[in-house]
XYZ file of C-alpha atoms in Angstrom:
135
model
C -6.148 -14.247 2.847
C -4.303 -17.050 0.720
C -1.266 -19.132 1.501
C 1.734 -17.896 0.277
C 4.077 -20.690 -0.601
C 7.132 -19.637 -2.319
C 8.984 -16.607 -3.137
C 8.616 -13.354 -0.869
C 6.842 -15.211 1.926
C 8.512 -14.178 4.418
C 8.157 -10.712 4.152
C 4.332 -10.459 2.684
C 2.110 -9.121 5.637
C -2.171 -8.738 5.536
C -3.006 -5.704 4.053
C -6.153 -4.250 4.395
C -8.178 -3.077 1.044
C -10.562 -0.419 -0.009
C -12.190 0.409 -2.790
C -11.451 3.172 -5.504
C -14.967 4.602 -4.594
C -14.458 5.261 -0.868
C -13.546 8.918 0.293
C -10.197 10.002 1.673
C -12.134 10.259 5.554
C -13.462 6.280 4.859
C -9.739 5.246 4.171
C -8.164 7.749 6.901
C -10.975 6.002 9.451
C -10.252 2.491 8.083
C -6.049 3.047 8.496
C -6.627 5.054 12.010
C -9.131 3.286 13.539
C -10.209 0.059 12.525
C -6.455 -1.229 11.260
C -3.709 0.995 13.670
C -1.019 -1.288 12.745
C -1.506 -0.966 8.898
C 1.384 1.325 7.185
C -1.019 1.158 4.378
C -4.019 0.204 2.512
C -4.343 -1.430 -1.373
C -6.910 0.398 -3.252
C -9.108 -2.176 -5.401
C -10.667 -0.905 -8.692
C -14.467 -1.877 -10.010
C -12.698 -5.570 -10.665
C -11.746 -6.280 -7.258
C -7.689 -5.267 -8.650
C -5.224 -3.203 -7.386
C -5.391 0.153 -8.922
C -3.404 2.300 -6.338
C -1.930 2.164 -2.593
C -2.231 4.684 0.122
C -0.001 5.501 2.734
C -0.638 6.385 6.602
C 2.222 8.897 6.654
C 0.993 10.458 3.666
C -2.412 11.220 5.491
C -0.814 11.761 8.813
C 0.804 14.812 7.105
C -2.332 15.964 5.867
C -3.841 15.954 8.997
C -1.680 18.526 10.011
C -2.578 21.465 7.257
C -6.536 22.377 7.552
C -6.593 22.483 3.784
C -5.329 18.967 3.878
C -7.938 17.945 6.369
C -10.522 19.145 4.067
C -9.418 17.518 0.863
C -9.270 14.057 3.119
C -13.207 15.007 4.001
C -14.623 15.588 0.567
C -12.516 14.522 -2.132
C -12.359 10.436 -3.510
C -9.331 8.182 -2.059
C -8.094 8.149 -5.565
C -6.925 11.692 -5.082
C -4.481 10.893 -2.295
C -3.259 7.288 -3.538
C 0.109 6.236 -5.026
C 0.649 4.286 -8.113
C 1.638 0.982 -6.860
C 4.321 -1.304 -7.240
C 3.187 -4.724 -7.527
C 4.965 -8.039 -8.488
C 4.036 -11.286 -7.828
C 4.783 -13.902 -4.958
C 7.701 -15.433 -6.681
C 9.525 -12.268 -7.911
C 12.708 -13.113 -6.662
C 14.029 -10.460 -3.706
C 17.362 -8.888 -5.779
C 14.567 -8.219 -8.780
C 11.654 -6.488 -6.286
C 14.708 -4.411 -4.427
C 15.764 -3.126 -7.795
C 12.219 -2.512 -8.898
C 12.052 -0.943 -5.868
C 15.395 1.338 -5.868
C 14.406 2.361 -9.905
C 11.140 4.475 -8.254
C 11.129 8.132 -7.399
C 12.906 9.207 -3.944
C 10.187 9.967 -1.821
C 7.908 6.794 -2.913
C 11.304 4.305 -3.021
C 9.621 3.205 0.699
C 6.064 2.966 0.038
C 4.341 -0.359 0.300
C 4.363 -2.997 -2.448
C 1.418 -5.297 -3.453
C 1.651 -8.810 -3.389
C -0.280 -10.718 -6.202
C -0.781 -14.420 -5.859
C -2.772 -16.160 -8.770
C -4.206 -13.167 -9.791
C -5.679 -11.563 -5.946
C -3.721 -9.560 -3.524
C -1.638 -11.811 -1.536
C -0.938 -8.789 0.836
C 2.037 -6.282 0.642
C 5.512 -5.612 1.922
C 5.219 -3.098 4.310
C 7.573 -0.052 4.353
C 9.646 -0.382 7.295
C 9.900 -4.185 6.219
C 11.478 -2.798 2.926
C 13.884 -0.539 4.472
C 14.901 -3.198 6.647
C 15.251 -5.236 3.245
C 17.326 -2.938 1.783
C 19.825 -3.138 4.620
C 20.451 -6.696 4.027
């Protein structure tokens, strides 16, 4: 992980990645087991960049519906991830909240990658964006 030095420091947390190749199980395991506090994972393309983001709630819900649970099992973690948001380290805060705010309802709160020189910095959290938003 790089130093962050400027911009949205202070809210950027460690993300962990997986590739666009991986099934939905690999990233369900990789969120569940082997990262528990993780809201999230960045999904990295052939080129090592970030291509899509998935989101723990969103398999937590599939977990529930046996289809769901299937689908996780046999289909590719591109089926199940969200187009990201993604700015870079020193996007200033009013310009990521609005970028942020401008994105459909029910993905306003999802995760948002951090680039720093060109890698994944990390990502703002969801419950560290909601908190942002109540500033």
């Amino acid at each position: 992980m790089m130093v962050i030095e400027q911009g949205l420091y202070s809210y950027v947390q460690p993300a962990p990645s997986i590739v666009s190749t991986a099934t939905g199980s690999e990233a369900l395991h990789m969120l569940m087991k082997q990262n528990e506090d993780a809201d999230s994972a960045v999904v990295l393309g052939h080129n090592g960049t970030p291509v899509g983001v998935v989101m723990k709630t969103r398999f937590t819900a599939l977990l529930r519906d046996p289809v769901g649970f299937d689908r996780l099992c046999q289909e590719p973690v591109t089926s199940f991830m969200l187009k990201p948001l993604i700015v870079d380290v020193e996007t200033q805060l009013p310009e990521l909240l609005d970028q942020a705010i401008r994105r459909p309802v029910m993905n306003r709160f999802d995760s948002i990658i951090i680039m720093q020189n060109g890698a994944v910095a990390g990502v703002i959290p969801s419950k560290q964006l909601a908190a942002l938003f109540n500033l």
